[in-house]
Short mmCIF file of C-alpha atoms and ligand atoms in Angstrom, two decimals:
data_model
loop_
_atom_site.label_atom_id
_atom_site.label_comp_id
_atom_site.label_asym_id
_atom_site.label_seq_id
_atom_site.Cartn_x
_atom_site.Cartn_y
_atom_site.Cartn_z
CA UNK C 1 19.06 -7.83 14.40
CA UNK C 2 19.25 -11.65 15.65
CA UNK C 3 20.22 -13.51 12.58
CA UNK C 4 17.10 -15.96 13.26
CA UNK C 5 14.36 -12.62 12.65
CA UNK C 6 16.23 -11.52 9.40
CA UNK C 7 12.92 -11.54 7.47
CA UNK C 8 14.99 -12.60 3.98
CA UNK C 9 16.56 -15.54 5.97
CA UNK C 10 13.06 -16.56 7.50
CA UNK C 11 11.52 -15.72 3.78
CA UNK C 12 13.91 -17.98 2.69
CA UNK C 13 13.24 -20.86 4.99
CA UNK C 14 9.89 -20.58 4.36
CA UNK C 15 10.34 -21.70 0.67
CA UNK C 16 12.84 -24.12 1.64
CA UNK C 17 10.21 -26.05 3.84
CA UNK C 18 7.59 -25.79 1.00
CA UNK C 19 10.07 -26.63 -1.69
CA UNK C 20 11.21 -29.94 0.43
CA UNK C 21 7.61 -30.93 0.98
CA UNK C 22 6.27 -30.31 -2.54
CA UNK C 23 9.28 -31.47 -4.48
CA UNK C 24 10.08 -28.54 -6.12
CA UNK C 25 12.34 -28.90 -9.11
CA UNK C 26 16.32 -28.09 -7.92
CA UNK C 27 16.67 -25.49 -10.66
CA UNK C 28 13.53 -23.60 -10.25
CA UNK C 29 14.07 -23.58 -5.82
CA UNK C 30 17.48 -21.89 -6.64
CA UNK C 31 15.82 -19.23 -8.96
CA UNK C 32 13.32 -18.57 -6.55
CA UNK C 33 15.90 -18.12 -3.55
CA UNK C 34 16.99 -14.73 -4.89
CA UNK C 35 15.77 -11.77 -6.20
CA UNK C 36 15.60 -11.18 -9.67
CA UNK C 37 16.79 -7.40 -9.43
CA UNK C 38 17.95 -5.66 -6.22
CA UNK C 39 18.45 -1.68 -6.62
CA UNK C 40 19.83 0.50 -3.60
CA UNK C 41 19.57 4.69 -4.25
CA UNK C 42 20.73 7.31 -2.78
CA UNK C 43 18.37 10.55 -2.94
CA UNK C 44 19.50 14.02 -2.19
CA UNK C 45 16.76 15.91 -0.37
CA UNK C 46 16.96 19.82 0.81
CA UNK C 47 15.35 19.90 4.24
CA UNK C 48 14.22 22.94 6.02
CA UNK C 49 17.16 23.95 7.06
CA UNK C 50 18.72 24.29 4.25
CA UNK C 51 21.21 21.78 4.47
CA UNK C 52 21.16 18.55 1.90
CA UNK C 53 20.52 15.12 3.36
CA UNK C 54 20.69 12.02 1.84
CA UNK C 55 18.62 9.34 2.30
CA UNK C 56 19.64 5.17 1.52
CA UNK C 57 16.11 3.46 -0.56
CA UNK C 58 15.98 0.66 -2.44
CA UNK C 59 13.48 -1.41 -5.14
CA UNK C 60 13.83 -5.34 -5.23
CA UNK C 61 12.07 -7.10 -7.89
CA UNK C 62 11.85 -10.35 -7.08
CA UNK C 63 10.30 -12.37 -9.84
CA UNK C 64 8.38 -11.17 -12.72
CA UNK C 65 7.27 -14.51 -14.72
CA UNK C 66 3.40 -14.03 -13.57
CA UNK C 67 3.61 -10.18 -14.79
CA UNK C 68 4.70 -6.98 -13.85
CA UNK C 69 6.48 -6.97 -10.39
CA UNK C 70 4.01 -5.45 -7.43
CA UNK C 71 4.44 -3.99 -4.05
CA UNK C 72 4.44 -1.22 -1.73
CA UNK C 73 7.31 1.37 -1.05
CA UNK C 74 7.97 1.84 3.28
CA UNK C 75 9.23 5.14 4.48
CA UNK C 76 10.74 3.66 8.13
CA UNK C 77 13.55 4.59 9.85
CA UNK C 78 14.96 1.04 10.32
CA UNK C 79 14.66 0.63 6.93
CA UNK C 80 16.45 -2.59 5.53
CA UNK C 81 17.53 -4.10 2.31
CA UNK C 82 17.15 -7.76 3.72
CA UNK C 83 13.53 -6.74 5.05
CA UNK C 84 12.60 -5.49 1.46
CA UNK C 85 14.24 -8.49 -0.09
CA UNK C 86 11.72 -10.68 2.36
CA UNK C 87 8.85 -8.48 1.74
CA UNK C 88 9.23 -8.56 -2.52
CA UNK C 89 9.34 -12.42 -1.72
CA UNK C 90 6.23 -12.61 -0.08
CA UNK C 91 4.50 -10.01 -2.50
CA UNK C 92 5.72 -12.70 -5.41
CA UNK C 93 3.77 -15.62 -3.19
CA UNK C 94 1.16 -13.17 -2.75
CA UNK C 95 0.16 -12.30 -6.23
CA UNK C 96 0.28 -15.53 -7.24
CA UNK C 97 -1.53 -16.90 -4.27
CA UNK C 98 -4.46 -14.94 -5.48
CA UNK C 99 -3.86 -15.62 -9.00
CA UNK C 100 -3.62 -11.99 -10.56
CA UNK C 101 -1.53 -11.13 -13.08
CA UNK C 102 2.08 -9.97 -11.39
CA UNK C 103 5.23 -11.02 -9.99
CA UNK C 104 6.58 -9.49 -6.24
CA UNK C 105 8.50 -6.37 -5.56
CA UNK C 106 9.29 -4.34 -2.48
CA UNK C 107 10.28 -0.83 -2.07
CA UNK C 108 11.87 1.20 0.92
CA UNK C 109 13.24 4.72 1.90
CA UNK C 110 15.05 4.96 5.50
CA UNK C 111 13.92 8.23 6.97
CA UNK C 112 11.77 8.95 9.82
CA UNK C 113 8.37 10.56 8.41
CA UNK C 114 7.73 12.45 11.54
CA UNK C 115 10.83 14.27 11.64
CA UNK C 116 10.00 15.66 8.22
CA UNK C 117 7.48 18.43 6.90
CA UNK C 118 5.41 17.88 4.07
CA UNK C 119 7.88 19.74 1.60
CA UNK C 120 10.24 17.10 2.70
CA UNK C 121 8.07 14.57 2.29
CA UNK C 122 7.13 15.76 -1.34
CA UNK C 123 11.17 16.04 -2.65
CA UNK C 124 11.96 12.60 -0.85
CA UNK C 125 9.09 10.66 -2.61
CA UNK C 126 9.75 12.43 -6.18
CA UNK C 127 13.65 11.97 -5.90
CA UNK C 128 13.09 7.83 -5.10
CA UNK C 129 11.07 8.02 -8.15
CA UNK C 130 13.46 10.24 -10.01
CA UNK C 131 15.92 7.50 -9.31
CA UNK C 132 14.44 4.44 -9.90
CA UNK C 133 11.91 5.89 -12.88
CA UNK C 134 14.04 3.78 -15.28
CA UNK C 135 13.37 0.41 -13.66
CA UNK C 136 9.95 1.05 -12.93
CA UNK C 137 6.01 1.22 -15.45
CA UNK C 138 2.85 -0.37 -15.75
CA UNK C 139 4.33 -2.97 -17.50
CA UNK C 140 7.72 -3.10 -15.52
CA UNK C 141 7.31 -2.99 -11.55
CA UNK C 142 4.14 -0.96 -10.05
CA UNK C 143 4.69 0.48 -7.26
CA UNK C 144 1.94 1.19 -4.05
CA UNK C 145 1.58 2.33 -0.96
CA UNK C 146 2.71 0.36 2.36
CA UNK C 147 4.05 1.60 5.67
CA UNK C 148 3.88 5.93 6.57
CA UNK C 149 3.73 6.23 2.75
CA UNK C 150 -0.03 7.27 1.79
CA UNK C 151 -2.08 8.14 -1.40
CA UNK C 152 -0.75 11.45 -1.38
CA UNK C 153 2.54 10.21 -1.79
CA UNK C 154 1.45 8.15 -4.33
CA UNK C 155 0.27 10.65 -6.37
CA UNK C 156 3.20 13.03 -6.25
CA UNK C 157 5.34 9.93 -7.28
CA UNK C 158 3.05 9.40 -10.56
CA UNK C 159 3.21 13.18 -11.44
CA UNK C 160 6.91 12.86 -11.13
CA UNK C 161 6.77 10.08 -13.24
CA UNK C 162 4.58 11.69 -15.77
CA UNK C 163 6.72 14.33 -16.11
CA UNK C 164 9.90 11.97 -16.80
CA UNK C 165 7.61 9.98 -19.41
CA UNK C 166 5.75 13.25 -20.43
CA UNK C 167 2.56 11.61 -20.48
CA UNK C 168 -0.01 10.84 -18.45
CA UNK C 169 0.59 7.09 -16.72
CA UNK C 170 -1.80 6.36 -13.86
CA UNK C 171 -0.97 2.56 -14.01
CA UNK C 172 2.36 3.09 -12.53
CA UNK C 173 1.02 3.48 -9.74
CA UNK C 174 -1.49 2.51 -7.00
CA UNK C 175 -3.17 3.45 -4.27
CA UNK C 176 -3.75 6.76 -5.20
CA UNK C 177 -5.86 9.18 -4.11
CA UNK C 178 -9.73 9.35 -6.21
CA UNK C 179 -8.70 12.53 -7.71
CA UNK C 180 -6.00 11.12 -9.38
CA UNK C 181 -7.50 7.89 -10.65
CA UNK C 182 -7.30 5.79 -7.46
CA UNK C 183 -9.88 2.94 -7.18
CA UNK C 184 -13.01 2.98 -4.97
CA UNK C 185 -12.52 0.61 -2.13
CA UNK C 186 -9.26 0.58 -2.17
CA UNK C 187 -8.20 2.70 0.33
CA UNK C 188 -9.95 -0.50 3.16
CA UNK C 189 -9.23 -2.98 0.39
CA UNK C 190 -6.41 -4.95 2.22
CA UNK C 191 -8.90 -4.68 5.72
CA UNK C 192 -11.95 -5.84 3.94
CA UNK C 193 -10.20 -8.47 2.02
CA UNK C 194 -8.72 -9.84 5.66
CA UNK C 195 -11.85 -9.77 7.59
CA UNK C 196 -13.44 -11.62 4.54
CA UNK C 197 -10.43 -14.36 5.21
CA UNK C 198 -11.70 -14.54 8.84
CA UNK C 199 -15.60 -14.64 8.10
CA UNK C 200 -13.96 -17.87 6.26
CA UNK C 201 -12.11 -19.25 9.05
CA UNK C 202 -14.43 -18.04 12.09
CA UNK C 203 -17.58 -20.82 9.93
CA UNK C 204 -14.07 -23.05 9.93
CA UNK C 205 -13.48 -23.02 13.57
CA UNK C 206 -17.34 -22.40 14.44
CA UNK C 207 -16.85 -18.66 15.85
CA UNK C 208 -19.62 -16.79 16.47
CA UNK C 209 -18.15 -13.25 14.96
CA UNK C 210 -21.06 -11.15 17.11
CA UNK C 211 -19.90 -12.90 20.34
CA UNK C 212 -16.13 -13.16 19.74
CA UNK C 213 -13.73 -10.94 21.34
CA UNK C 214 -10.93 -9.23 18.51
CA UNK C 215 -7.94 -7.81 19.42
CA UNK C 216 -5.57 -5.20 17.05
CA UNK C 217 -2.20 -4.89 16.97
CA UNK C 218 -1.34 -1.61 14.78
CA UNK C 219 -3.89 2.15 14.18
CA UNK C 220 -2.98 2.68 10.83
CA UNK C 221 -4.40 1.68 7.33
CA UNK C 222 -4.79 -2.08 7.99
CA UNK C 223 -5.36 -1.98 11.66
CA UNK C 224 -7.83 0.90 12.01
CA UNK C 225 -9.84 -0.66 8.99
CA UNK C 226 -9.72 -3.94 10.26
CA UNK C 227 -11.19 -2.36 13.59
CA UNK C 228 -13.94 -0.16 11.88
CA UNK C 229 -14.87 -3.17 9.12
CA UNK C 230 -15.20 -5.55 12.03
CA UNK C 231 -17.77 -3.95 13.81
CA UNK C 232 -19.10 -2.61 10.47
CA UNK C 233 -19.76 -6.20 8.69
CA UNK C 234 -20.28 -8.57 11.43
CA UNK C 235 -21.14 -6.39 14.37
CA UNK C 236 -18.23 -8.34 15.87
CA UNK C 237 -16.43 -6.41 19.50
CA UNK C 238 -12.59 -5.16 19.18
CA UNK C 239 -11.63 -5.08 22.78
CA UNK C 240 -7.95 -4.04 22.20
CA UNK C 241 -5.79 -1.98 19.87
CA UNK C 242 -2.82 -0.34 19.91
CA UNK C 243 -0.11 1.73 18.18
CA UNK C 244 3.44 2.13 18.45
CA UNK C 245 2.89 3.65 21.93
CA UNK C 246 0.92 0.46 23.13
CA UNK C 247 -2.67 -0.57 23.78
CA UNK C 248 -5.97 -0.11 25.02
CA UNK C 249 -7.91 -2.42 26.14
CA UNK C 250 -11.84 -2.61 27.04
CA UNK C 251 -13.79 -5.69 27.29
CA UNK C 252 -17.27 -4.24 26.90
CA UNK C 253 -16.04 -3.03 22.88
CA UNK C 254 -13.74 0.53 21.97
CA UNK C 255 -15.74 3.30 20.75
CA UNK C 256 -14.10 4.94 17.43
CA UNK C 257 -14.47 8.77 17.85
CA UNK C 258 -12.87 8.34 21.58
CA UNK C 259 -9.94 6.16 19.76
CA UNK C 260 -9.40 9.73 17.22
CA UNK C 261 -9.87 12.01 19.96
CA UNK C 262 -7.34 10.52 21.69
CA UNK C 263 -5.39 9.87 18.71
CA UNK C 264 -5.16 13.91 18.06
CA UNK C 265 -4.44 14.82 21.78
CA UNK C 266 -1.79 12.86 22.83
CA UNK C 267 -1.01 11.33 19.72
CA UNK C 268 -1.90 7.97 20.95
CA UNK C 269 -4.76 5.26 20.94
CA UNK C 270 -3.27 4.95 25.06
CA UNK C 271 -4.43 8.64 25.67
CA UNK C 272 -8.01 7.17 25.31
CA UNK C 273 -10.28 7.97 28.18
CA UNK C 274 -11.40 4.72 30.09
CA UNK C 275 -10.25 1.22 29.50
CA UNK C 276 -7.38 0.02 30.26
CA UNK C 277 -3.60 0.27 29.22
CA UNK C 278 -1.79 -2.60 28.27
CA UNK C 279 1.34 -2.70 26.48
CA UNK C 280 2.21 -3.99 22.61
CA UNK C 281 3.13 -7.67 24.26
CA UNK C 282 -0.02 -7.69 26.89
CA UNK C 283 -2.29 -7.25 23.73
CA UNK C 284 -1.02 -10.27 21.79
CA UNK C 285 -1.30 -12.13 24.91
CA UNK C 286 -4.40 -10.98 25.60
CA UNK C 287 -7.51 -13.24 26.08
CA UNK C 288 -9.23 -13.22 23.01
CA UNK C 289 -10.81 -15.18 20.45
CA UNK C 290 -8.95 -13.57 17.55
CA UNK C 291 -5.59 -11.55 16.92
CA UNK C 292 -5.07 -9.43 14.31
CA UNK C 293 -1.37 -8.76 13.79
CA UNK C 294 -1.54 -5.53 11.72
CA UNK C 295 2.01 -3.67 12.54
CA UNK C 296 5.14 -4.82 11.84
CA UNK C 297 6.75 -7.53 11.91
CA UNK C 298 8.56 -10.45 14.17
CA UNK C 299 5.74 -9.80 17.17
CA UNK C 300 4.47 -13.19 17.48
CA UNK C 301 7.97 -15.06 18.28
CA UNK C 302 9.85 -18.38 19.61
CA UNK C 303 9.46 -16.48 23.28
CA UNK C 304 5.61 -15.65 23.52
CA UNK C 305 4.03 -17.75 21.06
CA UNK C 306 3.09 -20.57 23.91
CA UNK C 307 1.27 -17.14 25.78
CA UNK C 308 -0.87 -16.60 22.77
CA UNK C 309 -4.63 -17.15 23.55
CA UNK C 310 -6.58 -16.60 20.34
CA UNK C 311 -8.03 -19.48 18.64
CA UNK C 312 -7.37 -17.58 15.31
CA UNK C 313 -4.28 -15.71 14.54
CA UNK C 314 -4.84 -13.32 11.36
CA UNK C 315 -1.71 -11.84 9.82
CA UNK C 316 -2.40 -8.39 8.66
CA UNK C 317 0.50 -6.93 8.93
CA UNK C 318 3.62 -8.36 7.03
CA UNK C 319 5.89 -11.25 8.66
CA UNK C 320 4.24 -11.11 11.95
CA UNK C 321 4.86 -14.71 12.62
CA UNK C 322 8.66 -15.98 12.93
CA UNK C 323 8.51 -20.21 11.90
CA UNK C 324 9.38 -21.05 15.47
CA UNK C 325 6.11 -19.47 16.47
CA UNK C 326 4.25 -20.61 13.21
CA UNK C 327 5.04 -24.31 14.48
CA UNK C 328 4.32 -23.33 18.41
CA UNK C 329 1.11 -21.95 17.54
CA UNK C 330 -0.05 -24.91 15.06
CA UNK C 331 0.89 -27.65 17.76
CA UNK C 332 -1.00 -25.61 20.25
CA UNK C 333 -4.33 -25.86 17.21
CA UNK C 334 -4.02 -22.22 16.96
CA UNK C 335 -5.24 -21.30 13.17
CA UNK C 336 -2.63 -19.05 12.22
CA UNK C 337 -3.45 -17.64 8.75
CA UNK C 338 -0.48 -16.32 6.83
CA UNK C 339 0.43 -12.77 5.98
CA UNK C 340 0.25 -13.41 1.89
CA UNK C 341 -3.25 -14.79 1.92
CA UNK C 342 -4.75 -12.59 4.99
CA UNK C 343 -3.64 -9.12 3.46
CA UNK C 344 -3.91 -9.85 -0.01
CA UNK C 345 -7.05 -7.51 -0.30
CA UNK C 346 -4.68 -4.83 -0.82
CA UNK C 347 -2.98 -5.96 -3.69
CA UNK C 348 -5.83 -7.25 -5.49
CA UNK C 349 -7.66 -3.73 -5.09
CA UNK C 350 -4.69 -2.35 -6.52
CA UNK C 351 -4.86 -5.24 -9.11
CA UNK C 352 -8.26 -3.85 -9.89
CA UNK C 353 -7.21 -0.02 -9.80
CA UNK C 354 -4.08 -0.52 -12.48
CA UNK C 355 -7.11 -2.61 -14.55
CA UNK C 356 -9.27 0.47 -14.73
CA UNK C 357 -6.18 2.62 -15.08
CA UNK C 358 -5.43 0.38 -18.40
CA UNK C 359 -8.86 0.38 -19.81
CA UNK C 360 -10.07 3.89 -18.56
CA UNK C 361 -13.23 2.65 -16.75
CA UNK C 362 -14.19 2.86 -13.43
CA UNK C 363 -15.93 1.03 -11.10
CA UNK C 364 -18.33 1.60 -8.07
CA UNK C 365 -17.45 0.21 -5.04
CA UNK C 366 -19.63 -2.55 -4.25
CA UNK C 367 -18.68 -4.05 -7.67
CA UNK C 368 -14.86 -3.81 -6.20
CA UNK C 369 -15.63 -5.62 -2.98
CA UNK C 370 -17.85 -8.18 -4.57
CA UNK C 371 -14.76 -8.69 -7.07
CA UNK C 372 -12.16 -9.06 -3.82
CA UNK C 373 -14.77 -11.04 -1.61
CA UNK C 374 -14.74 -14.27 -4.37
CA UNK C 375 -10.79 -13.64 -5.39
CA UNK C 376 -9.61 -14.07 -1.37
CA UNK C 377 -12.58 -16.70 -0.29
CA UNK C 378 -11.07 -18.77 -3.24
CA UNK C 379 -7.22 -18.36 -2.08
CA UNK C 380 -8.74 -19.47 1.63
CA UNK C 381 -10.76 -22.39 -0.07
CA UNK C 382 -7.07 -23.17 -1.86
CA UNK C 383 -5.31 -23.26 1.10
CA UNK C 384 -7.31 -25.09 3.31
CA UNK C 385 -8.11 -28.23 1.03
CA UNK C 386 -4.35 -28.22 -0.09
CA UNK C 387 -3.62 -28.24 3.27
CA UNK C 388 -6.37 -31.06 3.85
CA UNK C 389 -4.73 -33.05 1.14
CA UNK C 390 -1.24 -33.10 2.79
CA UNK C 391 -2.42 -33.72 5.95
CA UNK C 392 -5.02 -36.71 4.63
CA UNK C 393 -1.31 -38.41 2.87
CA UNK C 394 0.12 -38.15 6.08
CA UNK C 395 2.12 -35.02 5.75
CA UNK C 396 0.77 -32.49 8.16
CA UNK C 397 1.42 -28.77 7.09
CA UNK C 398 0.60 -25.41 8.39
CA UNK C 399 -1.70 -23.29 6.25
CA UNK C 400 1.25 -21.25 5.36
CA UNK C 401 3.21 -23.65 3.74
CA UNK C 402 -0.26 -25.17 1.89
CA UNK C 403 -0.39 -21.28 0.70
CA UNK C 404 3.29 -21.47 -0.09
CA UNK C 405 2.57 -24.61 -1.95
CA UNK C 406 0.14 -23.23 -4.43
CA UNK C 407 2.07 -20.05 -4.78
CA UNK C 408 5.33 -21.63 -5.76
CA UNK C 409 3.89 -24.21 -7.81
CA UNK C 410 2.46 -21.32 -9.91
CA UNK C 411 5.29 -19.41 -10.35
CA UNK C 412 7.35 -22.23 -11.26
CA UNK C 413 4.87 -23.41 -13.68
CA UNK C 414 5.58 -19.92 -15.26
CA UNK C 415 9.10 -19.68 -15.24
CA UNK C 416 9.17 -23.38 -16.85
CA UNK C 417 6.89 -22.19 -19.67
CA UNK C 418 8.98 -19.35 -20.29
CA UNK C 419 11.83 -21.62 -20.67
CA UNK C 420 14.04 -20.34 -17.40
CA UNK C 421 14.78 -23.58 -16.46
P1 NAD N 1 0.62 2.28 8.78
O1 NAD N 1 1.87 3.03 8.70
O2 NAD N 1 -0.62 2.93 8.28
O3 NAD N 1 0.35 1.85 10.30
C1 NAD N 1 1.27 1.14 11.06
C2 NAD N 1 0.71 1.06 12.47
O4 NAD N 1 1.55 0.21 13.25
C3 NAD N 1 0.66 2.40 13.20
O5 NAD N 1 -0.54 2.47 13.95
C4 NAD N 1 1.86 2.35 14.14
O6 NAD N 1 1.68 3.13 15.30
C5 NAD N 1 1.86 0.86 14.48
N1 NAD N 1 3.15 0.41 14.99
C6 NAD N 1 4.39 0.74 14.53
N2 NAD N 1 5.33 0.12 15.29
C7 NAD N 1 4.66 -0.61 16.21
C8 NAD N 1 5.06 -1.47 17.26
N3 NAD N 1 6.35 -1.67 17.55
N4 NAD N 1 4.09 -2.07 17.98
C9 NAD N 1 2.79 -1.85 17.72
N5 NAD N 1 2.36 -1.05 16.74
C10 NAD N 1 3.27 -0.44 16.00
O7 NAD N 1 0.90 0.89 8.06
P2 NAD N 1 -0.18 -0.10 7.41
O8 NAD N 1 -0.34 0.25 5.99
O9 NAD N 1 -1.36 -0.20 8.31
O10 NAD N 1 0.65 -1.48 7.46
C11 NAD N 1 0.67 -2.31 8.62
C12 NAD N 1 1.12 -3.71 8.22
O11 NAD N 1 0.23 -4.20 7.21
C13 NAD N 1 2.52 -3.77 7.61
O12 NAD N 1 3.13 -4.98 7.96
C14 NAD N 1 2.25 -3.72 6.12
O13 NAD N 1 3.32 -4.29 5.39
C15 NAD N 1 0.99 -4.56 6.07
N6 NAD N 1 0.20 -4.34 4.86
C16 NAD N 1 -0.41 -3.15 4.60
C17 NAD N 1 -1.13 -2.99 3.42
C18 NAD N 1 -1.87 -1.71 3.10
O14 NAD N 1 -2.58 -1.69 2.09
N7 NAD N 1 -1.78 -0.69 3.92
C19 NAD N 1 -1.22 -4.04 2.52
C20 NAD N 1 -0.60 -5.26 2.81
C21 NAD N 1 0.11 -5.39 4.00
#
């Protein structure tokens, strides 16, 4: 990888921009460079053919002065420690962006889910937890789902913590399934929370959301929510999604059940009968009103940021911006809305499942949206008037570094108070 889209350097740069333009005390930027705690496994797993492979994963807890650390665990084949450094970074901005009560942490296995059966799957996910079960509590570092890892992985990784605790913990762990003391809502939490982020910014920009043209990057929990939820709450027309394959594009609106058929035939949203294929790249540059990054990340880049179209840029997915392209887009009066605040939905529902896990009372689901609508319309409210007050002294900032601003400010606040520096 280019050194210039190592996430950890860009995470790093990021901080170092908002550091420089908020003043951030010496002692608390060089803290916050680093991770607090960086742990790389290795998991013996027998596969079907008998034979024993091991497979690299690693936890990074990056700073824990707002609470327990928080974030997902990735099962991807290009796996890397610098990307989960990056990602336990942003999950530390994140939490403390929307003000709940945790630090950041980031977990990842290297393996290729769809060279493995589900037995596979099972004695991977229990060995990570097997291995880092020590570092790891609802106190400690909570773990959660994030990319090809799913609630049912999630809940085989709390029973195999149970039975190294030998008792019953569901707040270990979240995004489980309902079965096993998941939270209603949370399954579209980080979706919902996202398209509640661009209700926000569409009154912002004055977009009409039932005449505005979406486009999708990504088919899997975020994307295919943030599809569905669209139409759903604001009757609003996704022209264009894709997956790993590519896209699919159809001005007059994509109609779900042909997206799953074709989905389970070819494996594919480009098997889908009618529209018109485009690949990952033609999406982004598509003509649209808004783009939803909702992948992976380093799509929107130095090279086709100037080609972007959208008057809003949402960042569902995690890092889909490089800062070459954050700067490009914000000359260009794109509204490019970061990762941490667009896709926070998902850890404040599973803020709000370990907080019935704790007290042993559940909630319906319309109390848990109505919860994540006023946590992430107060983050965008944040964000735009600090970014407002920077620009009125003269400074102008992107929204990201305004969100970077708050973030940091918190967590320093708390590290001070605990007497770290
Ligand atoms: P997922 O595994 O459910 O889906 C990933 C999707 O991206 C799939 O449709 C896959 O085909 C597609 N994809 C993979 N490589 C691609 C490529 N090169 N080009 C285009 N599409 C590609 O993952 P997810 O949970 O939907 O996560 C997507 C993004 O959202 C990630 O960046 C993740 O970190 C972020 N995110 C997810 C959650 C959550 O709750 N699921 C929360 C916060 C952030």
């Amino acid at each position: 990888m280019p050194e210039e889209l190592n996430p950890f350097k860009i995470a790093q740069e990021q901080l170092d921009e908002a550091a420089s333009v908020m003043g951030l005390d010496e002692q608390a930027h060089q803290i916050l460079r680093e991770p607090m705690r960086t742990l790389t496994v290795t998991i013996p797993v027998k596969m079907k053919d008998g034979k024993t492979h091991t497979f690299q994963g690693f936890r990074v807890q990056y700073n824990d002065a707002r609470g327990p650390a928080k974030g997902g665990i990735r099962f991807h084949p290009q796996e890397s420690l610098d990307t989960v450094k990056a990602l336990s970074a942003w999950m530390t901005w994140k939490t403390s962006l929307a003000n709940i009560p945790f630090g950041g942490a980031k977990g990842g296995i290297i393996c290729d889910t769809k060279q493995m059966n589900e037995d596979e799957l099972q004695a991977l996910s229990r060995g990570y937890i097997r291995a880092i079960g020590k570092f790891i509590g609802p106190n400690i570092d909570i773990p959660a789902p994030d990319v090809y890892t799913t609630p049912q992985i999630m809940a085989w990784m709390m029973d195999e913590y149970d039975n190294i605790v030998r008792h019953n913990e569901p707040g270990v762990i979240t995004g489980k399934p309902l079965e096993v003391w998941g939270s209603e809502g949370r399954s579209d939490s980080t979706a919902m929370g996202g398209l509640f982020v661009m209700r926000e910014a569409a009154k912002t920009l004055g977009i009409d959301l039932k005449t505005a043209k979406i486009a999708v990057q990504g088919f899997g929990n975020a994307g295919k929510y943030a599809y569905t939820l669209s139409k759903k709450l604001f009757g609003a027309n996704v022209v264009a999604i894709s997956d790993s394959e590519g896209a699919i594009y159809d001005d007059k609106g994509l109609d779900l059940a042909k997206l799953e058929k074709a989905k389970t035939d070819t494996g594919s949203v480009q098997g889908y009968e009618g529209g018109k294929k485009l690949t990952n790249e033609q999406l982004l540059e598509s003509e649209v009103d808004i783009l939803i990054p909702a992948a992976i990340e380093n799509q929107i880049t130095g090279k086709n940021a100037d080609k972007i179209n959208a008057k809003l840029v949402l960042e569902l997915a995690n890092g889909p911006v490089t800062p070459d392209a954050d700067k490009i887009l914000h000359e260009r009066g794109i509204l490019d809305l970061p990762d941490f605040l667009v896709n926070s939905g998902g850890v404040i529902g599973s803020y709000f499942e370990w907080v019935q896990n704790i007290n042993g009372y559940y909630w319906p689901a319309d109390e848990v949206y109505q919860k994540l609508d006023k946590i992430i319309t107060k983050s965008f409210a944040d964000t735009m008037s600090t970014k407002k007050a920077y620009d009125d002294k003269g400074t102008k900032i992107t929204p990201r570094t305004a969100a970077y601003i708050i973030a940091v400010d918190r967590v320093a606040k708390a590290m001070k108070a605990r007497g770290w520096y």
